[in-house]
Short mmCIF file of C-alpha atoms in Angstrom, two decimals:
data_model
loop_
_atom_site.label_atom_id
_atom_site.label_comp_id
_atom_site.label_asym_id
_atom_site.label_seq_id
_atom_site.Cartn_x
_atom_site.Cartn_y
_atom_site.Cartn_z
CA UNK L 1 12.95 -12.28 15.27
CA UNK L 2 9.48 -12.58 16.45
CA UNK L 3 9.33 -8.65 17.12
CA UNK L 4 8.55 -6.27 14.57
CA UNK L 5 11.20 -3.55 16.45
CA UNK L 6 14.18 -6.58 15.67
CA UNK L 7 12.76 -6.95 11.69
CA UNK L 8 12.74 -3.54 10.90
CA UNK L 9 16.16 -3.40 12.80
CA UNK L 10 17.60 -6.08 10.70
CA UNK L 11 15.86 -5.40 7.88
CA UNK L 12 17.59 -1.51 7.84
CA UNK L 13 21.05 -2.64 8.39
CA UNK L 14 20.93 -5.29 5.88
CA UNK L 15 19.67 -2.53 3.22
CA UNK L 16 22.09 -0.06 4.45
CA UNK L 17 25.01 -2.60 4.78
CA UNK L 18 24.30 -3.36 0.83
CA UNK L 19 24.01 0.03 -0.05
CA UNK L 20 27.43 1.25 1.49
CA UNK L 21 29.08 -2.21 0.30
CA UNK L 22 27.64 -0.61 -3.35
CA UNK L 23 28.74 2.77 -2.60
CA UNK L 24 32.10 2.23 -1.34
CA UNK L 25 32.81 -0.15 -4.01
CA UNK L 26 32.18 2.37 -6.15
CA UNK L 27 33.74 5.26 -4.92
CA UNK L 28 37.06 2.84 -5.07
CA UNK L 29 36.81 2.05 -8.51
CA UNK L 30 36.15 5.47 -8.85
CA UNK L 31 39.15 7.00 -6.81
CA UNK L 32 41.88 4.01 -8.25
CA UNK L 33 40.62 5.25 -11.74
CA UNK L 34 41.44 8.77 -11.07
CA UNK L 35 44.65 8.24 -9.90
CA UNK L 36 45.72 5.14 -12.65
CA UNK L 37 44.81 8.55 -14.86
CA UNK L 38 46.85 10.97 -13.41
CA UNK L 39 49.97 8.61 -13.64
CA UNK L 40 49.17 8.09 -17.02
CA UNK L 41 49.17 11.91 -17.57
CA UNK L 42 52.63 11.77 -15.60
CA UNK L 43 53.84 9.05 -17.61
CA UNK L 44 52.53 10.34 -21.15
CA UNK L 45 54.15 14.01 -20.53
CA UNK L 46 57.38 11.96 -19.67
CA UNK L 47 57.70 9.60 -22.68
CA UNK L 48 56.50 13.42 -24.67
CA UNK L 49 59.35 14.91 -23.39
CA UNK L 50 62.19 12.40 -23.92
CA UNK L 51 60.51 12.11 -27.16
CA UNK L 52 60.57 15.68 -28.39
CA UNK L 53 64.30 15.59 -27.39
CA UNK L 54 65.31 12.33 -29.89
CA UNK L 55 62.71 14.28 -32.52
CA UNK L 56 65.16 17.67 -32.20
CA UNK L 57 68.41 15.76 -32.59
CA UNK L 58 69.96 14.13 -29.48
CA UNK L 59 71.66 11.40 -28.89
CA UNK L 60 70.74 8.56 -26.61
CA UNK L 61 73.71 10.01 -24.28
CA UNK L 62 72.35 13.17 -24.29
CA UNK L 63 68.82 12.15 -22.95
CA UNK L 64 67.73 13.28 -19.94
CA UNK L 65 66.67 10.19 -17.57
CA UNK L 66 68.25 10.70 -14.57
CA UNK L 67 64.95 11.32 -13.04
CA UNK L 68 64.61 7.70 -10.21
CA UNK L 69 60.56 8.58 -9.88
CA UNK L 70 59.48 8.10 -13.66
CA UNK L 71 61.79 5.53 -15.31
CA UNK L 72 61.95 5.72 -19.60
CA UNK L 73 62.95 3.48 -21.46
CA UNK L 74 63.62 3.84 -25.18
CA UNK L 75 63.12 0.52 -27.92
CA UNK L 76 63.66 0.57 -31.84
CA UNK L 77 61.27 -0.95 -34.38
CA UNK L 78 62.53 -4.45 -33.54
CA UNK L 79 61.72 -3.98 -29.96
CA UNK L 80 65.19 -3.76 -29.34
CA UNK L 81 66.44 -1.91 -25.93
CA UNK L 82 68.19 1.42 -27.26
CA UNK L 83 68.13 3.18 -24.13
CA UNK L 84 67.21 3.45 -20.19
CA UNK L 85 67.40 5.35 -17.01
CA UNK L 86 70.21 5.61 -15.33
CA UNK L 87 69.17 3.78 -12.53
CA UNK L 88 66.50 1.53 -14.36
CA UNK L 89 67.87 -2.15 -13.77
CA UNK L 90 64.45 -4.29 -14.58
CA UNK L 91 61.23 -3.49 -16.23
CA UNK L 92 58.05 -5.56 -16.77
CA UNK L 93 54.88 -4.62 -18.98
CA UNK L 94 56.36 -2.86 -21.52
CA UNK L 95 56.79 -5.58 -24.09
CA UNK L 96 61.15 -5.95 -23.56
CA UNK L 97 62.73 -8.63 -22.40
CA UNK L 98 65.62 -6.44 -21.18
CA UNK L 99 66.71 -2.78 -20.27
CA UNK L 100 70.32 -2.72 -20.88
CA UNK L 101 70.67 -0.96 -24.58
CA UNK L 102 72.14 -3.34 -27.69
CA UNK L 103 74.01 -1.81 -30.43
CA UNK L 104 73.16 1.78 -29.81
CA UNK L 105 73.12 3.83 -32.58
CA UNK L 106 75.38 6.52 -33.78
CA UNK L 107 74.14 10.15 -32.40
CA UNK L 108 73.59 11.99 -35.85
CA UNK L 109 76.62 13.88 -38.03
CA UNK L 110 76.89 17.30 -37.98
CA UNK L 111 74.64 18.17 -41.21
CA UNK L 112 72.03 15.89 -39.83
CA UNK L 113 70.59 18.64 -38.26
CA UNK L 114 69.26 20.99 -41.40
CA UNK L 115 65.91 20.01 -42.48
CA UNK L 116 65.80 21.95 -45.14
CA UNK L 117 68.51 20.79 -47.03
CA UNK L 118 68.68 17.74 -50.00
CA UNK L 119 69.46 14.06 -49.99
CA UNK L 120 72.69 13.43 -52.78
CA UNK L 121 69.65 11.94 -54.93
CA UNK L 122 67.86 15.27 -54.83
CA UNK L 123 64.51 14.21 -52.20
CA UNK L 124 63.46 15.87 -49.30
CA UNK L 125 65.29 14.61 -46.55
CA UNK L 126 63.02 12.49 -43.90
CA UNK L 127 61.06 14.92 -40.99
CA UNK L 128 61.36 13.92 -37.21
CA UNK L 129 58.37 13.90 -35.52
CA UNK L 130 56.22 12.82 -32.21
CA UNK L 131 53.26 10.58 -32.85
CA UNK L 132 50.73 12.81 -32.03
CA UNK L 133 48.22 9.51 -30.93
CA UNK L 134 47.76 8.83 -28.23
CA UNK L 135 49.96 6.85 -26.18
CA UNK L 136 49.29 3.15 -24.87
CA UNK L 137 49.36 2.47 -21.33
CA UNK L 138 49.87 -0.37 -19.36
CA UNK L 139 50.71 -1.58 -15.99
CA UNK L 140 54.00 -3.43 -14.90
CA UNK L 141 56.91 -3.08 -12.15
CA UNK L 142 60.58 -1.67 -12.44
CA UNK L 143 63.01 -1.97 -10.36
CA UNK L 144 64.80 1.11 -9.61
CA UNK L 145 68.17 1.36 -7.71
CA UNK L 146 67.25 -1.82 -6.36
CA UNK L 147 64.06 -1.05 -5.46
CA UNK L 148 60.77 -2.89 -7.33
CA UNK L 149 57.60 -0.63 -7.19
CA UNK L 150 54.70 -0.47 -9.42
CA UNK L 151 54.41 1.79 -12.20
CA UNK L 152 52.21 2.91 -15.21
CA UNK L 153 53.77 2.65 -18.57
CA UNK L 154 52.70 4.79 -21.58
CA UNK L 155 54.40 4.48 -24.69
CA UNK L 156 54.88 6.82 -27.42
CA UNK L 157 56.00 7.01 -30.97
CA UNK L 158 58.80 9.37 -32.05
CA UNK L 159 60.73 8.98 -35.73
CA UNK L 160 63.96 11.09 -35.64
CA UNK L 161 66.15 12.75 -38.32
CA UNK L 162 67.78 9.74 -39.53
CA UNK L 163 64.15 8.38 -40.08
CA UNK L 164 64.32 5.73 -37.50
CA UNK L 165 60.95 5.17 -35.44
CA UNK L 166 61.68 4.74 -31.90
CA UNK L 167 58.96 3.59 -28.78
CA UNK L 168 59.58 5.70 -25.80
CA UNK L 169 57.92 3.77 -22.53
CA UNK L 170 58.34 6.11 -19.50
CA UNK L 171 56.35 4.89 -16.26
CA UNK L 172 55.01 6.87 -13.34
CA UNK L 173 54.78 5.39 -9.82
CA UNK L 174 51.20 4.08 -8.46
CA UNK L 175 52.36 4.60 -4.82
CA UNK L 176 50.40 7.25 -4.30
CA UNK L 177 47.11 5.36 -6.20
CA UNK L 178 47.57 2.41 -4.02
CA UNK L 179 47.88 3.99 -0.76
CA UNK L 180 45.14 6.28 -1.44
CA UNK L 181 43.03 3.26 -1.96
CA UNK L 182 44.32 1.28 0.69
CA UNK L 183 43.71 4.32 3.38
CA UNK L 184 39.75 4.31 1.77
CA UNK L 185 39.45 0.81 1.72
CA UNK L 186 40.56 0.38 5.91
CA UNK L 187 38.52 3.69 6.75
CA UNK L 188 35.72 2.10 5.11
CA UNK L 189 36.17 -1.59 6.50
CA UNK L 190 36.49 0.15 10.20
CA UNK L 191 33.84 2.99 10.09
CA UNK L 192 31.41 0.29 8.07
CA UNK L 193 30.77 -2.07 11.47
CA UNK L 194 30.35 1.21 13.51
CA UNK L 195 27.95 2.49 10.82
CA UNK L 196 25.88 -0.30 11.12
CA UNK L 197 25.53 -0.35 14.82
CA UNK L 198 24.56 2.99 14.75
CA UNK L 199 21.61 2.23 11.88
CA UNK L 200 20.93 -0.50 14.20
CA UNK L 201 20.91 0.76 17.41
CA UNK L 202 18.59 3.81 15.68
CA UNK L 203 15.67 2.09 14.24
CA UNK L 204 15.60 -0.50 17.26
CA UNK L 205 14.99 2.79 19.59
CA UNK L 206 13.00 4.71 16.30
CA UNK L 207 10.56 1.87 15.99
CA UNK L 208 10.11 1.35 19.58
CA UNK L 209 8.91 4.36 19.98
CA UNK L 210 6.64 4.36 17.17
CA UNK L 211 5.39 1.44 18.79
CA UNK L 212 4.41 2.52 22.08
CA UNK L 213 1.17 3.31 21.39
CA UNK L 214 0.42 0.12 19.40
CA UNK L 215 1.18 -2.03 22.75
CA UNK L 216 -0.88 0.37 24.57
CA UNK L 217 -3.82 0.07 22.46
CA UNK L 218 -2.87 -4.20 22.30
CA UNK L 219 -3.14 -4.00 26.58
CA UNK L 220 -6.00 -2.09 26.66
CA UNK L 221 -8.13 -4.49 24.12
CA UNK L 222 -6.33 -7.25 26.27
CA UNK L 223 -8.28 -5.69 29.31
CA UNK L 224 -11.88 -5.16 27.29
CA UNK L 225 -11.90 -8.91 26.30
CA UNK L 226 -11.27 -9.52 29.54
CA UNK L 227 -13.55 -7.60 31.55
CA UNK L 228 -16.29 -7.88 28.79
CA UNK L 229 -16.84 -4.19 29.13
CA UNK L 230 -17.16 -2.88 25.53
CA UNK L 231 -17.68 1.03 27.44
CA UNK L 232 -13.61 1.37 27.43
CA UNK L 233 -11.70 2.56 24.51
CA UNK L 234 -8.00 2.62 23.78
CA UNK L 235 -5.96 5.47 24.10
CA UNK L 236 -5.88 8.04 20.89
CA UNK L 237 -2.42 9.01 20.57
CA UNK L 238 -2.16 13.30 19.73
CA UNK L 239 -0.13 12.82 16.45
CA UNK L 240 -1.86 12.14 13.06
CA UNK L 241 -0.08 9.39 11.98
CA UNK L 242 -1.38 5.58 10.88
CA UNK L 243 -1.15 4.99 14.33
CA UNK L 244 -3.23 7.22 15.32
CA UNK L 245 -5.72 6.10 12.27
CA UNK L 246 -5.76 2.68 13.87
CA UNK L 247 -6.36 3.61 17.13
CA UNK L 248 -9.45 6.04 16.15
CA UNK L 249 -10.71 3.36 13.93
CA UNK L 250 -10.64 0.84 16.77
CA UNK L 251 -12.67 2.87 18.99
CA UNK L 252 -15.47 3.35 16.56
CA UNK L 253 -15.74 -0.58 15.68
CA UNK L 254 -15.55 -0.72 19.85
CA UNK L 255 -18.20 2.11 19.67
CA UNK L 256 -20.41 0.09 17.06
CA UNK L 257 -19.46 -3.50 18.81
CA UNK L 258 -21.61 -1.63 22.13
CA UNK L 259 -24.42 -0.59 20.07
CA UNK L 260 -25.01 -4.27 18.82
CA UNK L 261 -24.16 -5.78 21.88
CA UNK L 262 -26.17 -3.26 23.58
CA UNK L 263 -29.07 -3.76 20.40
CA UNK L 264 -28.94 -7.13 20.92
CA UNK L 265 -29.19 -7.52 24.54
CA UNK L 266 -32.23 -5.22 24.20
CA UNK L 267 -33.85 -7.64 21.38
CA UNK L 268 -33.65 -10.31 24.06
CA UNK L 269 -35.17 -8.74 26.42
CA UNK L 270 -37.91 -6.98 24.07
CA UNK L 271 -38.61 -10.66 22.72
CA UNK L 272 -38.90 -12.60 26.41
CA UNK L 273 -41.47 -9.84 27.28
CA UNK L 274 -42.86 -9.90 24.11
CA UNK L 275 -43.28 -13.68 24.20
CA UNK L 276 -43.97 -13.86 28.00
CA UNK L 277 -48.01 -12.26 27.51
CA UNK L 278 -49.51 -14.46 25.34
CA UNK L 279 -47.72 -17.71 26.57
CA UNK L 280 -49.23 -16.73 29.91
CA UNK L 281 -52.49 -15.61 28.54
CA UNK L 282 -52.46 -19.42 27.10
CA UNK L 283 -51.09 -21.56 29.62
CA UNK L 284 -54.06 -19.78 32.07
CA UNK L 285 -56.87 -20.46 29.31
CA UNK L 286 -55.47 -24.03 28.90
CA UNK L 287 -55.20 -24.99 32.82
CA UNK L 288 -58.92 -23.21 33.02
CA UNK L 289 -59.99 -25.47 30.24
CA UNK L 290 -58.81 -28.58 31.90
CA UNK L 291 -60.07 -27.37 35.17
CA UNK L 292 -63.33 -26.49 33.90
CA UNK L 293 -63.90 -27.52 30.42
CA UNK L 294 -67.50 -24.99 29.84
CA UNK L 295 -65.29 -22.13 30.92
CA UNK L 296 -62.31 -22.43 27.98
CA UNK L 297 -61.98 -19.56 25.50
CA UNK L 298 -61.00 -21.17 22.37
CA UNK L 299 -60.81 -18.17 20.40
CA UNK L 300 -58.79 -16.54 22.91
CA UNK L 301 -56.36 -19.33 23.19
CA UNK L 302 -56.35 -19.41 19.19
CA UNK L 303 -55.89 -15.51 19.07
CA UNK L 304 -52.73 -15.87 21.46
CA UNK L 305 -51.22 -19.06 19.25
CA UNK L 306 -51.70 -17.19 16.20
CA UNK L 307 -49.97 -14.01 17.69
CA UNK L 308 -47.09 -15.79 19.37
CA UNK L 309 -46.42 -17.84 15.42
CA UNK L 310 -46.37 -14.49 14.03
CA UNK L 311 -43.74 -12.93 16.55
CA UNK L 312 -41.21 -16.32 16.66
CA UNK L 313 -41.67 -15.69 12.72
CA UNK L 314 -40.63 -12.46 12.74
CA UNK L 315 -38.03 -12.99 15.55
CA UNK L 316 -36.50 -15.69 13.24
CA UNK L 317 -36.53 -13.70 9.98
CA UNK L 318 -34.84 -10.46 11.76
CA UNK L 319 -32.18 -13.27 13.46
CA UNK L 320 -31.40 -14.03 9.04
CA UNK L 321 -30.90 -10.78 8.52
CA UNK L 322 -28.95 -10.22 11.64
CA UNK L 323 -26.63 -13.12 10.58
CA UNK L 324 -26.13 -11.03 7.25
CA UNK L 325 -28.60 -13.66 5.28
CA UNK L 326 -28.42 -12.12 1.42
CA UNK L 327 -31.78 -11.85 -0.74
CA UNK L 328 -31.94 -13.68 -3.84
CA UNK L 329 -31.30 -11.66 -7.02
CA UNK L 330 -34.49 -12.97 -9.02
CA UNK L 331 -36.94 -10.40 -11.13
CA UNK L 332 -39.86 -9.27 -9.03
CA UNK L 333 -42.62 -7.10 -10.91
CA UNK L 334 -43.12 -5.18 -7.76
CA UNK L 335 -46.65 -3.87 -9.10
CA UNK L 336 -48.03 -6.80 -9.93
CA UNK L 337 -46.55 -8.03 -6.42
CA UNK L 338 -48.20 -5.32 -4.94
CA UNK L 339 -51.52 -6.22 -6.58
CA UNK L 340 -51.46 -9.64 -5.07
CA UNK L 341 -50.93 -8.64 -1.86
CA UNK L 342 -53.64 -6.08 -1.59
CA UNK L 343 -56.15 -8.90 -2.99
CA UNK L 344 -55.32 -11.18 -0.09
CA UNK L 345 -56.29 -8.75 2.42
CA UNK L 346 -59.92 -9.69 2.69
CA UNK L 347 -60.63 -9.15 6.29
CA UNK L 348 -59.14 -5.61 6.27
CA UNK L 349 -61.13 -2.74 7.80
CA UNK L 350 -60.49 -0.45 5.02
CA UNK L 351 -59.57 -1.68 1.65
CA UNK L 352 -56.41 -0.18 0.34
CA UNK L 353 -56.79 2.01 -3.19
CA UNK L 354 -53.98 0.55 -6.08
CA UNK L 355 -52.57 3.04 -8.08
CA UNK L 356 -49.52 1.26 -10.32
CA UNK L 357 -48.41 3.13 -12.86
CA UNK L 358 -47.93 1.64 -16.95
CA UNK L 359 -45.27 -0.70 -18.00
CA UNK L 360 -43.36 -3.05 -15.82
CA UNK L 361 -41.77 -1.91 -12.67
CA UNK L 362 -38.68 -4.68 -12.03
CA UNK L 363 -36.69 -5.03 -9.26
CA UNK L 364 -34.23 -7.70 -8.07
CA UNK L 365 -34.61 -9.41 -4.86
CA UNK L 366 -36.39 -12.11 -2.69
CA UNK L 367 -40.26 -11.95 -3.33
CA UNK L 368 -41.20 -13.42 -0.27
CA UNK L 369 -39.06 -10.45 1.39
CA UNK L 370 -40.73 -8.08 -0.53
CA UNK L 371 -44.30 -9.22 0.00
CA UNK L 372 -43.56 -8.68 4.03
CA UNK L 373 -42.40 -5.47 3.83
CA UNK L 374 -45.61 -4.57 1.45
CA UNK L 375 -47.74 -6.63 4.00
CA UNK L 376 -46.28 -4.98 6.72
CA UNK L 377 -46.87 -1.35 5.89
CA UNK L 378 -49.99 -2.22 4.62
CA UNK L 379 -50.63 -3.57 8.48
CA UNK L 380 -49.16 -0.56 10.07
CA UNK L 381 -51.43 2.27 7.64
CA UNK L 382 -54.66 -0.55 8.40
CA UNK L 383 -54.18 -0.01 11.98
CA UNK L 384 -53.65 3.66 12.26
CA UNK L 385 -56.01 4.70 8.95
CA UNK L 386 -59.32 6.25 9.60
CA UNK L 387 -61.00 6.10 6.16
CA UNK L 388 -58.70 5.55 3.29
CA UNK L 389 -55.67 3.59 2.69
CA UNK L 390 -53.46 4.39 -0.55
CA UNK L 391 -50.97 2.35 -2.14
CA UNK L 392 -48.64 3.99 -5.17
CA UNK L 393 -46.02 2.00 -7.34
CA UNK L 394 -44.44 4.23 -9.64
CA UNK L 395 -40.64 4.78 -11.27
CA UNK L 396 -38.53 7.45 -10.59
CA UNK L 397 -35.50 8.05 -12.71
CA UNK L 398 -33.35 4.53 -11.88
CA UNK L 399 -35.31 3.80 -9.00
CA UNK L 400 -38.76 1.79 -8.30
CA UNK L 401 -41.28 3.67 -5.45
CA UNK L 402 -43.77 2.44 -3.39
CA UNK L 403 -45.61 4.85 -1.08
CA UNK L 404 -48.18 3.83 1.38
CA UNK L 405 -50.27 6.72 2.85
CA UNK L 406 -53.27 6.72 5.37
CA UNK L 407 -55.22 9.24 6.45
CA UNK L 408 -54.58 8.66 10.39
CA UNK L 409 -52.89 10.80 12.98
CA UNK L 410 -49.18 10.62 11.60
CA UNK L 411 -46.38 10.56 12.87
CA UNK L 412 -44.37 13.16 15.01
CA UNK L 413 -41.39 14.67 13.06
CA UNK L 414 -39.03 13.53 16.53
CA UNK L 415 -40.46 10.13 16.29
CA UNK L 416 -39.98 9.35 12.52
CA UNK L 417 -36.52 7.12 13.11
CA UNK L 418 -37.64 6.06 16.47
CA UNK L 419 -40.73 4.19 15.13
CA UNK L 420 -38.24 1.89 12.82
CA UNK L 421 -36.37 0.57 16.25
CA UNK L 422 -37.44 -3.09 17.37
CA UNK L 423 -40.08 -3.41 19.62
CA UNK L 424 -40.98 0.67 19.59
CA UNK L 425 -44.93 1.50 19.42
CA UNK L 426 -46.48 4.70 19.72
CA UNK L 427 -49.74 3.59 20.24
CA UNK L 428 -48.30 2.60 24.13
CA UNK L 429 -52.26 3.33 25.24
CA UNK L 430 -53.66 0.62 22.89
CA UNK L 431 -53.76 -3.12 23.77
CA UNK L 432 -50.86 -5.08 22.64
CA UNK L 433 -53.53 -6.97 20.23
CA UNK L 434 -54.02 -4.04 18.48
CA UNK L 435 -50.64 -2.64 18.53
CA UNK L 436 -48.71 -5.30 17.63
CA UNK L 437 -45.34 -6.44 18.86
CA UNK L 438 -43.07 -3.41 17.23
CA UNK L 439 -41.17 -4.95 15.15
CA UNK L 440 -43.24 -4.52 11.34
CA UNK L 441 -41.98 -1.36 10.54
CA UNK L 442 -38.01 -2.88 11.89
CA UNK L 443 -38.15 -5.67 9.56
CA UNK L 444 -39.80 -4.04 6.43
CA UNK L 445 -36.49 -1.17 6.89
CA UNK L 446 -33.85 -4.10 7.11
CA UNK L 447 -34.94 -6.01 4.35
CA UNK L 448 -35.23 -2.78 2.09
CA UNK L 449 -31.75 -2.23 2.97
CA UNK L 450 -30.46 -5.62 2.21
CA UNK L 451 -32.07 -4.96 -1.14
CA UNK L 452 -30.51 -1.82 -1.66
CA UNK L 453 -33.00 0.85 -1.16
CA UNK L 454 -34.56 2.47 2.08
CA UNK L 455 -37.50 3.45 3.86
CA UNK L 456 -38.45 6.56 4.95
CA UNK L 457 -41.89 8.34 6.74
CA UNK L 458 -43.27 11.68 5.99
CA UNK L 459 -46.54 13.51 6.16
CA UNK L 460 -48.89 12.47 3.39
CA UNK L 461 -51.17 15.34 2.41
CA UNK L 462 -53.80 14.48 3.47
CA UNK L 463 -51.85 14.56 6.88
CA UNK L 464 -51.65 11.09 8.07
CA UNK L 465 -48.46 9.19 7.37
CA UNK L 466 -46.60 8.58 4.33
CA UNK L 467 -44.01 5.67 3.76
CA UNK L 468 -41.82 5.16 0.73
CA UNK L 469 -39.60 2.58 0.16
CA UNK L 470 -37.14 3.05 -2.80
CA UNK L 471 -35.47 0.25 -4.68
CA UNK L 472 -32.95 -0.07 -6.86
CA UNK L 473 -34.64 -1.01 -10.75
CA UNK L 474 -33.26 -3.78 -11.91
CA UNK L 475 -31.24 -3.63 -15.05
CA UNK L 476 -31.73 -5.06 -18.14
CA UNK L 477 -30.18 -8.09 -19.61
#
C-alpha cells in the first residue's frame, strides 16, 4: 500500500463497490415495488370483479372463482368466511382464521332484484354498491390445490341488495416479483466481483501510466544529486497536464539552483582574489619591516588593513542577505538620514549638494542598511564625479526617492545591470585602490530589495550617471 498506483486502485474500487452496493440496492427496492404494485392492480381488479357480481345480485354459488392463479375469498361483517375458491384450502394475511364458508346465506328472492320498488313500510329499499376506496393490501400465503405460494391480498368493500356489507380479499401471485428479484439480485452478486476487477485492473494500468513520467523525472533528479551536475534537467513530457507543470517547474528551480550555485562559486572565487592583493601587499610590507625596520611603509600597511576590514565587512553583510537575513521594520526619516550621512563625509573630494524636499519622508527598514546603501552610492558618484555631486530625497505618489547624480562619464546603456553584479568594475584601467572591490553598487541593490524597493541607473542630465533607489513609504499608524 506504499504505492500511489495500489491507493488509487483501492481507493476506486472501494468507491465504486459502495456506489453499485447503493445502486443495486436501489434498483431492487425499486423493481420488488413495481411488481408488489402490479399484483396489487391484479388483485384489486379481482376482488372489483367478484364484487360487482354480489353488488348485481348473485349468489355465493353463482360466483365466479374457479380461477387457481388469483384466489378470493369472500367474509361478512363479523369476519365470518362466506365464500372461497374452489380450490382455495388455506389462506394467511387476510384477517380469517378459516376459508371453508359458515352459514352461507340465502341467494336473494325473486323481487330482490327491482331497485326501484318499496319496502311494505313504504322506504326506499337499500342500494348495492362497491366501495369505491381504495382497497387494502397486504401480504400472506394460500395454499392452492395443495400448493402454498405467496400472494398479495387486497380487500374490498361491497354491500348487496339485501343490505349486507361483505369484504372481498382476492390475492395475486408474487412469483413473478420474487423471481424477478431473485434473477437481479444473482446477476448483480456475480457481475459485481467481475465489475470490480475490471475498475481495478483499470486504474492500476490508468495510473501507471500517468505515472511514468513522474518516475522518470524521480530517476533523473536521483542521477543530478548524484553526479552533482545541476546542467541536466528532467524530461518535459509533450502533454499539458500537472505533470507536465511539475516537470517544467522543476527544471526552472534546477535552472535557478545553477545560477546560485554557479553565483556562488563565482563569489568565492571573486572574494579569494579579492582578499589575496592586499594580504600579500601586507604580509611583504610586514616581513620588510622586520627585515629592515627604516624601510616599513606604515601607511601602506594601514591602507591595505583598512581595505581588507572593509571587504570581509561587506563579504559578511552580502553572506546575511544571502542567508535571507530580514531588515527590521523601524521608522527611518530617510532625509534626515541622508543629511547625516553627507555631513560625515569630510574627506570627500567633492562635497555632495542636499536637496530634501518639505515634510517628513518615512520609510520602514534597518537604518544601518540604509545608511550603506546611501554611503555607498555616495562612494561610487565620489569616485567617478568630476565637479559636482547631487543628492535628491523627494516623494513620489506612495513611494520615497533618492537620486544620486554626478557629473562623470556615465554609464553605458549595455552595462547598466552588469555594473550591479558582485565584483564587476568598469574602471578595469584604474588601480584596485581607487576602484574598489565591486561589490558597493551589489550590496546597496540587495538591501533595497529586501526593503521593498529597487535601484536603478540612468543618464542624469547633465550626462553623468543617475541612481534612484525607490522605497516603499511607510504607512501611517
Amino acid at each position: 500500500m506504499r504505492s500511489v498506483r495500489a491507493r488509487a486502485a483501492l481507493g476506486a474500487t472501494l468507491v465504486v463497490a459502495v456506489a453499485l452496493a447503493a445502486a443495486g440496492l436501489a434498483v431492487l427496492l425499486v423493481l420488488r415495488g413495481n411488481l408488489t404494485d402490479r399484483a396489487g392492480l391484479e388483485a384489486e381488479v379481482t376482488a372489483r370483479e367478484v364484487a360487482g357480481e354480489l353488488a348485481l345480485g348473485a349468489t355465493y354459488a353463482e360466483l365466479d372463482l374457479d380461477d387457481d392463479d388469483h384466489p378470493v375469498q369472500v367474509t361478512d361483517e363479523e369476519g365470518r368466511v362466506v365464500a372461497v375458491s374452489k380450490d382455495l384450502e388455506a389462506v394467511s394475511g387476510t384477517g380469517t382464521a378459516g376459508v371453508v364458508p359458515v352459514s352461507p346465506a340465502p341467494a336473494p328472492g325473486p323481487g330482490d332484484d327491482d331497485d326501484d320498488e318499496e319496502d311494505d313500510d313504504g322506504s326506499d329499499p337499500p342500494r348495492s354498491e362497491v366501495s369505491s376506496d381504495s382497497p387494502d393490501f397486504t401480504n400472506g400465503t394460500a395454499t392452492v390445490d395443495g400448493e402454498t405460494a405467496d400472494y398479495r391480498f387486497a380487500a374490498v368493500e361491497v354491500t348487496t341488495k339485501e343490505d349486507v356489507t361483505l369484504t372481498v380479499h382476492a390475492g395475486a401471485p408474487l412469483a413473478a416479483e420474487q423471481e424477478a428479484v431473485n434473477t437481479v439480485r444473482t446477476s448483480m452478486l456475480t457481475g459485481l466481483p467481475v465489475m470490480l476487477l475490471v475498475v481495478a485492473g483499470v486504474t492500476w494500468l490508468v495510473t501507471r501510466r500517468a505515472l511514468r513520467p513522474v518516475e522518470g523525472i524521480r530517476r533523473e533528479l536521483a542521477a543530478i544529486t548524484a553526479s552533482e551536475d545541476l546542467g541536466r534537467r528532467v524530461p518535459e513530457p509533450d502533454s499539458r497536464d500537472e505533470i507536465a507543470r511539475l516537470a517544467r517547474t522543476t527544471n526552472e528551480t534546477l535552472t535557478v539552483l545553477e545560477a546560485s550555485v554557479d553565483r556562488q562559486r563565482r563569489f568565492v572565487a571573486d572574494a579569494s582574489h579579492e582578499l589575496r592583493s592586499p594580504i600579500a601587499s601586507l604580509r611583504t610590507q610586514l616581513e620588510v619591516g622586520a627585515a629592515h625596520p627604516e624601510l616599513l611603509d606604515l601607511p601602506g600597511a594601514v591602507t591595505d588593513t583598512v581595505r581588507l576590514q572593509v571587504l570581509a565587512a561587506d563579504l559578511l553583510l552580502l553572506a546575511r542577505l544571502d542567508a535571507g537575513e530580514r531588515p527590521g521594520r523601524t521608522a527611518v526619516d530617510l532625509g534626515a538620514l541622508v543629511r547625516e550621512e553627507v555631513s560625515q563625509r569630510t574627506a570627500d573630494r567633492i562635497a555632495p549638494q542636499v536637496s530634501v524636499a518639505d515634510g517628513t519622508l518615512e520609510v520602514a527598514g534597518s537604518r544601518g542598511q540604509l545608511a550603506r546603501v546611501v554611503g555607498n552610492l555616495l562612494d561610487n558618484a565620489e569616485r567617478h564625479a568630476e565637479r559636482s555631486v547631487a543628492v535628491t530625497v523627494r516623494a513620489e505618489r506612495d513611494e520615497a526617492l533618492v537620486e544620486v547624480t554626478d557629473d562623470g562619464p556615465g554609464v553605458p546603456e549595455a552595462e547598466q545591470d552588469r555594473i550591479f553584479e558582485r565584483f564587476v568594475r568598469l574602471d578595469d584601467a584604474r588601480s584596485r585602490d581607487d576602484g574598489g572591490a565591486g561589490l558597493g553598487l551589489a550590496i546597496a541593490r540587495d538591501v533595497a530589495a529586501r526593503h521593498g524597493g529597487t535601484l536603478t541607473v540612468g543618464t542624469a542630465p547633465s550626462g553623468g550617471a543617475r541612481f534612484t533607489l525607490r522605497l516603499p513609504g511607510r504607512e501611517r499608524p
